[in-house]
Amino acid sequence: MYHRPRLIPCLLISDGGLVKTVRFKDPNYLGDPINAVKIFSEKCVDELCVQDIRASREGRGPDFALLEDIASEAFMPLSYGGGVTTVEQAARLFHIGFEKVILNTALIDRPELVRELAERFGSQSVVASIDVKLDRLRRYRCVVAGGTRATGETPLALAQRAQALGAGEVLLNSVDRDGMMQGYDLKLVKSVADGLTVPLIACGGAHDAADLARVLHEGHAHAAAAGSLFVYFGPLKAVLINVPSEEELCRLGVYRAR
């Protein structure tokens, strides 16, 4: 019997395509997101996180037609973030098959939406997404709208406020580590995880399964999310949907005997 923390591929979509960014910039087109979802379903991943990287910055809502196609091919829990600003949009996402709604820009622009969704659908359905970037003084500060807007907020304070409003999980992403494949920011992850009572999902920087183990054990994250790790393969970053084997995850201590 093993303790199995969740490992969550993060799929970024833009203009209907699957992309991967580096530090939230320069999206690299990878192909059809539907095909990626089919492969991840075949590989029986724990959960999938889908995020539209342009919706909030362009002031538009979710692409429901695309998301319905994604949900029809997914056989694991799904979360979605990008342009969600109303209870009605969230309700539609739940109706087509998503289990969780991710709020990022709304945490700043309409924080009461967190409480409204938690009261109507339950805290387990609301994920607070907190994107963090080092400022010129090397301080951790939160950004929204796809990393294009500074807020002046510290990550722990924003995470604790989201938790108080009813968010059931926090997705913490390091902008500086995004797509770099140089490891998670363990200091950042631990500082936020230790200040919360709800689960924290760490994202940004994973290179291999050893990084997953580090962020779970040294960073005290409850779950590990990644993008590049699951869509690139080898030193030349060939596009290949892949998932670490169970044997490797056990060997590295990602999965531990109870």
PDB file of C-alpha atoms in Angstrom:
ATOM      1  CA  MET A   1       0.000   0.000   0.000  1.00  0.00           C
ATOM      2  CA  TYR A   2       1.425   3.359  -1.070  1.00  0.00           C
ATOM      3  CA  HIS A   3       0.731   6.996  -0.277  1.00  0.00           C
ATOM      4  CA  ARG A   4       0.064   8.454  -3.719  1.00  0.00           C
ATOM      5  CA  PRO A   5       0.044  12.260  -3.923  1.00  0.00           C
ATOM      6  CA  ARG A   6      -1.586  13.625  -7.056  1.00  0.00           C
ATOM      7  CA  LEU A   7       0.586  14.318 -10.092  1.00  0.00           C
ATOM      8  CA  ILE A   8      -1.182  16.754 -12.408  1.00  0.00           C
ATOM      9  CA  PRO A   9      -0.283  17.613 -16.013  1.00  0.00           C
ATOM     10  CA  CYS A  10      -1.106  21.253 -16.802  1.00  0.00           C
ATOM     11  CA  LEU A  11      -2.274  21.804 -20.358  1.00  0.00           C
ATOM     12  CA  LEU A  12      -2.128  25.370 -21.674  1.00  0.00           C
ATOM     13  CA  ILE A  13      -4.437  26.316 -24.518  1.00  0.00           C
ATOM     14  CA  SER A  14      -4.340  29.340 -26.793  1.00  0.00           C
ATOM     15  CA  ASP A  15      -6.513  29.915 -29.868  1.00  0.00           C
ATOM     16  CA  GLY A  16      -7.691  26.319 -29.646  1.00  0.00           C
ATOM     17  CA  GLY A  17      -4.193  24.835 -29.686  1.00  0.00           C
ATOM     18  CA  LEU A  18      -2.040  23.190 -27.064  1.00  0.00           C
ATOM     19  CA  VAL A  19       0.967  25.374 -26.193  1.00  0.00           C
ATOM     20  CA  LYS A  20       3.798  25.574 -23.669  1.00  0.00           C
ATOM     21  CA  THR A  21       5.262  28.825 -22.409  1.00  0.00           C
ATOM     22  CA  VAL A  22       8.554  29.892 -20.867  1.00  0.00           C
ATOM     23  CA  ARG A  23       8.106  32.331 -17.995  1.00  0.00           C
ATOM     24  CA  PHE A  24       4.552  32.888 -19.250  1.00  0.00           C
ATOM     25  CA  LYS A  25       5.840  34.110 -22.625  1.00  0.00           C
ATOM     26  CA  ASP A  26       6.642  32.792 -26.104  1.00  0.00           C
ATOM     27  CA  PRO A  27       3.979  30.058 -26.353  1.00  0.00           C
ATOM     28  CA  ASN A  28       5.264  27.102 -28.351  1.00  0.00           C
ATOM     29  CA  TYR A  29       2.544  25.340 -30.344  1.00  0.00           C
ATOM     30  CA  LEU A  30       2.464  21.623 -29.539  1.00  0.00           C
ATOM     31  CA  GLY A  31      -0.592  20.380 -31.399  1.00  0.00           C
ATOM     32  CA  ASP A  32      -4.210  19.449 -30.802  1.00  0.00           C
ATOM     33  CA  PRO A  33      -5.185  19.472 -27.113  1.00  0.00           C
ATOM     34  CA  ILE A  34      -7.800  16.774 -27.739  1.00  0.00           C
ATOM     35  CA  ASN A  35      -5.112  14.294 -28.786  1.00  0.00           C
ATOM     36  CA  ALA A  36      -3.095  15.120 -25.681  1.00  0.00           C
ATOM     37  CA  VAL A  37      -6.120  14.540 -23.453  1.00  0.00           C
ATOM     38  CA  LYS A  38      -6.759  11.168 -25.121  1.00  0.00           C
ATOM     39  CA  ILE A  39      -3.167  10.076 -24.414  1.00  0.00           C
ATOM     40  CA  PHE A  40      -3.272  11.251 -20.810  1.00  0.00           C
ATOM     41  CA  SER A  41      -6.539   9.346 -20.397  1.00  0.00           C
ATOM     42  CA  GLU A  42      -4.866   6.191 -21.718  1.00  0.00           C
ATOM     43  CA  LYS A  43      -1.998   6.724 -19.276  1.00  0.00           C
ATOM     44  CA  CYS A  44      -4.471   7.081 -16.375  1.00  0.00           C
ATOM     45  CA  VAL A  45      -3.076  10.307 -14.900  1.00  0.00           C
ATOM     46  CA  ASP A  46      -4.515  11.448 -11.584  1.00  0.00           C
ATOM     47  CA  GLU A  47      -6.021  14.712 -12.811  1.00  0.00           C
ATOM     48  CA  LEU A  48      -5.740  17.220 -15.657  1.00  0.00           C
ATOM     49  CA  CYS A  49      -5.515  20.979 -15.312  1.00  0.00           C
ATOM     50  CA  VAL A  50      -6.540  22.975 -18.394  1.00  0.00           C
ATOM     51  CA  GLN A  51      -5.821  26.695 -18.578  1.00  0.00           C
ATOM     52  CA  ASP A  52      -6.551  29.210 -21.331  1.00  0.00           C
ATOM     53  CA  ILE A  53      -3.586  31.575 -21.166  1.00  0.00           C
ATOM     54  CA  ARG A  54      -5.237  34.392 -23.125  1.00  0.00           C
ATOM     55  CA  ALA A  55      -8.803  34.496 -21.859  1.00  0.00           C
ATOM     56  CA  SER A  56      -8.343  36.846 -18.898  1.00  0.00           C
ATOM     57  CA  ARG A  57      -5.875  39.174 -20.571  1.00  0.00           C
ATOM     58  CA  GLU A  58      -8.256  39.483 -23.542  1.00  0.00           C
ATOM     59  CA  GLY A  59     -11.280  39.997 -21.302  1.00  0.00           C
ATOM     60  CA  ARG A  60     -13.257  37.029 -22.629  1.00  0.00           C
ATOM     61  CA  GLY A  61     -14.826  33.943 -21.154  1.00  0.00           C
ATOM     62  CA  PRO A  62     -14.011  30.248 -21.598  1.00  0.00           C
ATOM     63  CA  ASP A  63     -14.137  28.543 -25.008  1.00  0.00           C
ATOM     64  CA  PHE A  64     -16.962  26.190 -24.058  1.00  0.00           C
ATOM     65  CA  ALA A  65     -17.048  24.365 -27.408  1.00  0.00           C
ATOM     66  CA  LEU A  66     -13.397  23.344 -27.062  1.00  0.00           C
ATOM     67  CA  LEU A  67     -13.770  22.540 -23.366  1.00  0.00           C
ATOM     68  CA  GLU A  68     -16.765  20.305 -24.053  1.00  0.00           C
ATOM     69  CA  ASP A  69     -14.676  18.349 -26.576  1.00  0.00           C
ATOM     70  CA  ILE A  70     -11.875  18.045 -24.009  1.00  0.00           C
ATOM     71  CA  ALA A  71     -14.253  16.839 -21.303  1.00  0.00           C
ATOM     72  CA  SER A  72     -15.721  14.212 -23.630  1.00  0.00           C
ATOM     73  CA  GLU A  73     -12.280  12.600 -24.023  1.00  0.00           C
ATOM     74  CA  ALA A  74     -11.121  12.858 -20.411  1.00  0.00           C
ATOM     75  CA  PHE A  75     -11.503   9.962 -17.987  1.00  0.00           C
ATOM     76  CA  MET A  76      -9.945  11.654 -14.987  1.00  0.00           C
ATOM     77  CA  PRO A  77     -10.920  14.679 -12.861  1.00  0.00           C
ATOM     78  CA  LEU A  78     -10.624  17.962 -14.740  1.00  0.00           C
ATOM     79  CA  SER A  79     -10.016  21.520 -13.599  1.00  0.00           C
ATOM     80  CA  TYR A  80     -10.235  24.628 -15.772  1.00  0.00           C
ATOM     81  CA  GLY A  81      -8.985  28.184 -15.459  1.00  0.00           C
ATOM     82  CA  GLY A  82      -9.109  31.195 -17.750  1.00  0.00           C
ATOM     83  CA  GLY A  83     -11.673  33.983 -18.023  1.00  0.00           C
ATOM     84  CA  VAL A  84     -14.107  32.676 -15.395  1.00  0.00           C
ATOM     85  CA  THR A  85     -15.857  35.700 -13.907  1.00  0.00           C
ATOM     86  CA  THR A  86     -19.411  34.532 -13.112  1.00  0.00           C
ATOM     87  CA  VAL A  87     -21.284  31.788 -11.305  1.00  0.00           C
ATOM     88  CA  GLU A  88     -23.076  30.979 -14.545  1.00  0.00           C
ATOM     89  CA  GLN A  89     -19.829  30.262 -16.380  1.00  0.00           C
ATOM     90  CA  ALA A  90     -18.711  27.984 -13.567  1.00  0.00           C
ATOM     91  CA  ALA A  91     -22.044  26.161 -13.578  1.00  0.00           C
ATOM     92  CA  ARG A  92     -21.680  25.529 -17.302  1.00  0.00           C
ATOM     93  CA  LEU A  93     -18.178  24.138 -16.800  1.00  0.00           C
ATOM     94  CA  PHE A  94     -19.449  21.740 -14.143  1.00  0.00           C
ATOM     95  CA  HIS A  95     -22.329  20.733 -16.417  1.00  0.00           C
ATOM     96  CA  ILE A  96     -20.023  19.729 -19.288  1.00  0.00           C
ATOM     97  CA  GLY A  97     -17.808  17.639 -17.030  1.00  0.00           C
ATOM     98  CA  PHE A  98     -15.239  19.743 -15.172  1.00  0.00           C
ATOM     99  CA  GLU A  99     -14.930  19.064 -11.431  1.00  0.00           C
ATOM    100  CA  LYS A 100     -13.062  22.236 -10.448  1.00  0.00           C
ATOM    101  CA  VAL A 101     -12.902  25.869 -11.515  1.00  0.00           C
ATOM    102  CA  ILE A 102      -9.602  27.742 -11.202  1.00  0.00           C
ATOM    103  CA  LEU A 103      -9.722  31.434 -10.338  1.00  0.00           C
ATOM    104  CA  ASN A 104      -6.723  33.695 -10.786  1.00  0.00           C
ATOM    105  CA  THR A 105      -7.490  37.226 -11.957  1.00  0.00           C
ATOM    106  CA  ALA A 106     -10.858  37.044 -10.214  1.00  0.00           C
ATOM    107  CA  LEU A 107      -9.064  36.682  -6.863  1.00  0.00           C
ATOM    108  CA  ILE A 108      -8.105  40.345  -7.268  1.00  0.00           C
ATOM    109  CA  ASP A 109     -10.906  41.755  -9.424  1.00  0.00           C
ATOM    110  CA  ARG A 110     -13.876  39.902  -7.926  1.00  0.00           C
ATOM    111  CA  PRO A 111     -12.841  38.001  -4.789  1.00  0.00           C
ATOM    112  CA  GLU A 112     -16.441  37.523  -3.706  1.00  0.00           C
ATOM    113  CA  LEU A 113     -16.773  35.051  -6.592  1.00  0.00           C
ATOM    114  CA  VAL A 114     -14.733  32.564  -4.558  1.00  0.00           C
ATOM    115  CA  ARG A 115     -17.301  32.645  -1.758  1.00  0.00           C
ATOM    116  CA  GLU A 116     -20.235  32.509  -4.168  1.00  0.00           C
ATOM    117  CA  LEU A 117     -18.879  29.418  -5.899  1.00  0.00           C
ATOM    118  CA  ALA A 118     -17.903  27.713  -2.649  1.00  0.00           C
ATOM    119  CA  GLU A 119     -21.344  28.282  -1.158  1.00  0.00           C
ATOM    120  CA  ARG A 120     -23.164  27.043  -4.252  1.00  0.00           C
ATOM    121  CA  PHE A 121     -20.928  24.169  -5.397  1.00  0.00           C
ATOM    122  CA  GLY A 122     -18.703  23.388  -2.403  1.00  0.00           C
ATOM    123  CA  SER A 123     -15.152  24.426  -1.538  1.00  0.00           C
ATOM    124  CA  GLN A 124     -13.744  21.295  -3.189  1.00  0.00           C
ATOM    125  CA  SER A 125     -14.782  22.723  -6.563  1.00  0.00           C
ATOM    126  CA  VAL A 126     -12.881  26.024  -6.232  1.00  0.00           C
ATOM    127  CA  VAL A 127      -9.121  26.330  -6.819  1.00  0.00           C
ATOM    128  CA  ALA A 128      -7.312  29.601  -6.140  1.00  0.00           C
ATOM    129  CA  SER A 129      -4.517  30.018  -8.683  1.00  0.00           C
ATOM    130  CA  ILE A 130      -1.675  32.233  -7.496  1.00  0.00           C
ATOM    131  CA  ASP A 131       1.052  33.216  -9.960  1.00  0.00           C
ATOM    132  CA  VAL A 132       4.205  34.549  -8.317  1.00  0.00           C
ATOM    133  CA  LYS A 133       7.098  36.537  -9.730  1.00  0.00           C
ATOM    134  CA  LEU A 134      10.212  38.005  -8.125  1.00  0.00           C
ATOM    135  CA  ASP A 135      10.188  41.804  -8.280  1.00  0.00           C
ATOM    136  CA  ARG A 136      13.231  44.051  -8.716  1.00  0.00           C
ATOM    137  CA  LEU A 137      13.994  43.758  -5.017  1.00  0.00           C
ATOM    138  CA  ARG A 138      13.837  39.928  -5.251  1.00  0.00           C
ATOM    139  CA  ARG A 139      10.588  39.819  -3.299  1.00  0.00           C
ATOM    140  CA  TYR A 140       7.799  37.359  -4.113  1.00  0.00           C
ATOM    141  CA  ARG A 141       4.812  39.227  -5.525  1.00  0.00           C
ATOM    142  CA  CYS A 142       1.614  38.003  -7.181  1.00  0.00           C
ATOM    143  CA  VAL A 143       0.657  38.742 -10.767  1.00  0.00           C
ATOM    144  CA  VAL A 144      -2.597  38.144 -12.637  1.00  0.00           C
ATOM    145  CA  ALA A 145      -3.977  38.273 -16.200  1.00  0.00           C
ATOM    146  CA  GLY A 146      -1.485  35.740 -17.491  1.00  0.00           C
ATOM    147  CA  GLY A 147       1.387  37.382 -15.636  1.00  0.00           C
ATOM    148  CA  THR A 148       0.865  40.763 -17.311  1.00  0.00           C
ATOM    149  CA  ARG A 149      -0.478  42.678 -14.303  1.00  0.00           C
ATOM    150  CA  ALA A 150       1.286  43.215 -10.980  1.00  0.00           C
ATOM    151  CA  THR A 151      -0.834  43.278  -7.835  1.00  0.00           C
ATOM    152  CA  GLY A 152       1.612  44.060  -5.046  1.00  0.00           C
ATOM    153  CA  GLU A 153       0.160  41.129  -3.090  1.00  0.00           C
ATOM    154  CA  THR A 154       2.383  38.616  -1.318  1.00  0.00           C
ATOM    155  CA  PRO A 155       1.644  34.963  -2.164  1.00  0.00           C
ATOM    156  CA  LEU A 156       0.929  33.810   1.381  1.00  0.00           C
ATOM    157  CA  ALA A 157      -1.418  36.701   2.137  1.00  0.00           C
ATOM    158  CA  LEU A 158      -3.383  36.144  -1.078  1.00  0.00           C
ATOM    159  CA  ALA A 159      -3.496  32.383  -0.516  1.00  0.00           C
ATOM    160  CA  GLN A 160      -4.761  32.810   3.034  1.00  0.00           C
ATOM    161  CA  ARG A 161      -7.422  35.265   1.878  1.00  0.00           C
ATOM    162  CA  ALA A 162      -8.581  32.852  -0.821  1.00  0.00           C
ATOM    163  CA  GLN A 163      -8.714  30.080   1.768  1.00  0.00           C
ATOM    164  CA  ALA A 164     -10.801  32.264   4.084  1.00  0.00           C
ATOM    165  CA  LEU A 165     -13.198  33.011   1.220  1.00  0.00           C
ATOM    166  CA  GLY A 166     -13.760  29.291   0.686  1.00  0.00           C
ATOM    167  CA  ALA A 167     -11.234  28.043  -1.845  1.00  0.00           C
ATOM    168  CA  GLY A 168     -10.625  24.330  -1.313  1.00  0.00           C
ATOM    169  CA  GLU A 169      -7.164  24.248  -2.905  1.00  0.00           C
ATOM    170  CA  VAL A 170      -4.384  26.622  -3.910  1.00  0.00           C
ATOM    171  CA  LEU A 171      -2.456  26.212  -7.165  1.00  0.00           C
ATOM    172  CA  LEU A 172       0.871  28.009  -6.725  1.00  0.00           C
ATOM    173  CA  ASN A 173       2.864  28.741  -9.868  1.00  0.00           C
ATOM    174  CA  SER A 174       6.283  30.364 -10.146  1.00  0.00           C
ATOM    175  CA  VAL A 175       6.423  32.580 -13.234  1.00  0.00           C
ATOM    176  CA  ASP A 176      10.228  32.672 -13.074  1.00  0.00           C
ATOM    177  CA  ARG A 177      10.426  28.859 -13.134  1.00  0.00           C
ATOM    178  CA  ASP A 178       7.710  28.283 -15.763  1.00  0.00           C
ATOM    179  CA  GLY A 179       9.074  26.220 -18.648  1.00  0.00           C
ATOM    180  CA  MET A 180      12.663  26.460 -17.388  1.00  0.00           C
ATOM    181  CA  MET A 181      12.792  22.823 -16.211  1.00  0.00           C
ATOM    182  CA  GLN A 182      15.301  23.738 -13.473  1.00  0.00           C
ATOM    183  CA  GLY A 183      13.304  22.570 -10.484  1.00  0.00           C
ATOM    184  CA  TYR A 184      10.543  24.038  -8.356  1.00  0.00           C
ATOM    185  CA  ASP A 185      11.090  27.074  -6.139  1.00  0.00           C
ATOM    186  CA  LEU A 186      11.055  25.026  -2.951  1.00  0.00           C
ATOM    187  CA  LYS A 187      11.432  28.061  -0.686  1.00  0.00           C
ATOM    188  CA  LEU A 188       8.330  29.663  -2.199  1.00  0.00           C
ATOM    189  CA  VAL A 189       6.290  26.471  -2.111  1.00  0.00           C
ATOM    190  CA  LYS A 190       7.120  25.657   1.503  1.00  0.00           C
ATOM    191  CA  SER A 191       6.470  29.212   2.700  1.00  0.00           C
ATOM    192  CA  VAL A 192       2.922  29.098   1.339  1.00  0.00           C
ATOM    193  CA  ALA A 193       2.124  25.437   2.029  1.00  0.00           C
ATOM    194  CA  ASP A 194       3.072  25.780   5.690  1.00  0.00           C
ATOM    195  CA  GLY A 195       0.729  28.747   6.102  1.00  0.00           C
ATOM    196  CA  LEU A 196      -2.403  27.004   4.804  1.00  0.00           C
ATOM    197  CA  THR A 197      -4.783  24.330   6.001  1.00  0.00           C
ATOM    198  CA  VAL A 198      -6.100  23.544   2.503  1.00  0.00           C
ATOM    199  CA  PRO A 199      -4.011  21.491   0.034  1.00  0.00           C
ATOM    200  CA  LEU A 200      -1.389  23.262  -2.050  1.00  0.00           C
ATOM    201  CA  ILE A 201      -0.569  22.211  -5.624  1.00  0.00           C
ATOM    202  CA  ALA A 202       2.924  23.296  -6.690  1.00  0.00           C
ATOM    203  CA  CYS A 203       3.673  24.197 -10.306  1.00  0.00           C
ATOM    204  CA  GLY A 204       6.516  25.706 -12.286  1.00  0.00           C
ATOM    205  CA  GLY A 205       9.944  24.266 -13.027  1.00  0.00           C
ATOM    206  CA  ALA A 206       9.739  20.464 -12.885  1.00  0.00           C
ATOM    207  CA  HIS A 207      12.419  18.746 -14.954  1.00  0.00           C
ATOM    208  CA  ASP A 208      12.007  15.132 -13.908  1.00  0.00           C
ATOM    209  CA  ALA A 209      10.381  12.821 -11.392  1.00  0.00           C
ATOM    210  CA  ALA A 210      13.039  13.671  -8.808  1.00  0.00           C
ATOM    211  CA  ASP A 211      11.736  17.248  -8.813  1.00  0.00           C
ATOM    212  CA  LEU A 212       8.259  15.925  -8.100  1.00  0.00           C
ATOM    213  CA  ALA A 213       9.617  14.103  -5.058  1.00  0.00           C
ATOM    214  CA  ARG A 214      11.468  17.192  -3.818  1.00  0.00           C
ATOM    215  CA  VAL A 215       8.484  19.527  -4.009  1.00  0.00           C
ATOM    216  CA  LEU A 216       6.249  17.026  -2.239  1.00  0.00           C
ATOM    217  CA  HIS A 217       8.676  16.219   0.570  1.00  0.00           C
ATOM    218  CA  GLU A 218      10.909  19.273   0.937  1.00  0.00           C
ATOM    219  CA  GLY A 219       8.348  21.812  -0.269  1.00  0.00           C
ATOM    220  CA  HIS A 220       5.478  20.256   1.710  1.00  0.00           C
ATOM    221  CA  ALA A 221       3.180  20.434  -1.330  1.00  0.00           C
ATOM    222  CA  HIS A 222       0.137  18.163  -1.315  1.00  0.00           C
ATOM    223  CA  ALA A 223       0.222  17.665  -5.095  1.00  0.00           C
ATOM    224  CA  ALA A 224       2.686  18.372  -7.912  1.00  0.00           C
ATOM    225  CA  ALA A 225       1.668  19.905 -11.225  1.00  0.00           C
ATOM    226  CA  ALA A 226       3.861  20.350 -14.278  1.00  0.00           C
ATOM    227  CA  GLY A 227       3.720  21.270 -17.941  1.00  0.00           C
ATOM    228  CA  SER A 228       7.030  20.715 -19.747  1.00  0.00           C
ATOM    229  CA  LEU A 229       7.772  17.494 -17.874  1.00  0.00           C
ATOM    230  CA  PHE A 230       4.680  15.868 -19.381  1.00  0.00           C
ATOM    231  CA  VAL A 231       4.864  17.244 -22.945  1.00  0.00           C
ATOM    232  CA  TYR A 232       8.585  17.310 -23.766  1.00  0.00           C
ATOM    233  CA  PHE A 233      11.068  14.451 -23.965  1.00  0.00           C
ATOM    234  CA  GLY A 234      14.858  14.426 -24.044  1.00  0.00           C
ATOM    235  CA  PRO A 235      17.468  17.210 -24.157  1.00  0.00           C
ATOM    236  CA  LEU A 236      16.128  18.556 -27.456  1.00  0.00           C
ATOM    237  CA  LYS A 237      12.605  18.831 -26.018  1.00  0.00           C
ATOM    238  CA  ALA A 238      10.892  16.682 -28.599  1.00  0.00           C
ATOM    239  CA  VAL A 239       7.125  16.980 -28.264  1.00  0.00           C
ATOM    240  CA  LEU A 240       5.961  13.752 -26.659  1.00  0.00           C
ATOM    241  CA  ILE A 241       3.180  13.182 -24.152  1.00  0.00           C
ATOM    242  CA  ASN A 242       4.803  11.137 -21.406  1.00  0.00           C
ATOM    243  CA  VAL A 243       4.283  10.210 -17.764  1.00  0.00           C
ATOM    244  CA  PRO A 244       6.921   8.839 -15.347  1.00  0.00           C
ATOM    245  CA  SER A 245       6.484   5.135 -14.669  1.00  0.00           C
ATOM    246  CA  GLU A 246       5.111   3.887 -11.374  1.00  0.00           C
ATOM    247  CA  GLU A 247       8.403   2.059 -10.750  1.00  0.00           C
ATOM    248  CA  GLU A 248      10.378   5.293 -11.131  1.00  0.00           C
ATOM    249  CA  LEU A 249       7.957   7.215  -8.918  1.00  0.00           C
ATOM    250  CA  CYS A 250       8.279   4.584  -6.188  1.00  0.00           C
ATOM    251  CA  ARG A 251      12.081   4.419  -6.507  1.00  0.00           C
ATOM    252  CA  LEU A 252      12.402   8.191  -6.115  1.00  0.00           C
ATOM    253  CA  GLY A 253      10.007   8.345  -3.186  1.00  0.00           C
ATOM    254  CA  VAL A 254       7.188  10.211  -4.934  1.00  0.00           C
ATOM    255  CA  TYR A 255       5.007   7.272  -3.898  1.00  0.00           C
ATOM    256  CA  ARG A 256       5.863   6.009  -0.422  1.00  0.00           C
ATOM    257  CA  ALA A 257       4.821   2.936   1.501  1.00  0.00           C
ATOM    258  CA  ARG A 258       2.303   3.707   4.220  1.00  0.00           C
TER     259      ARG A 258
END
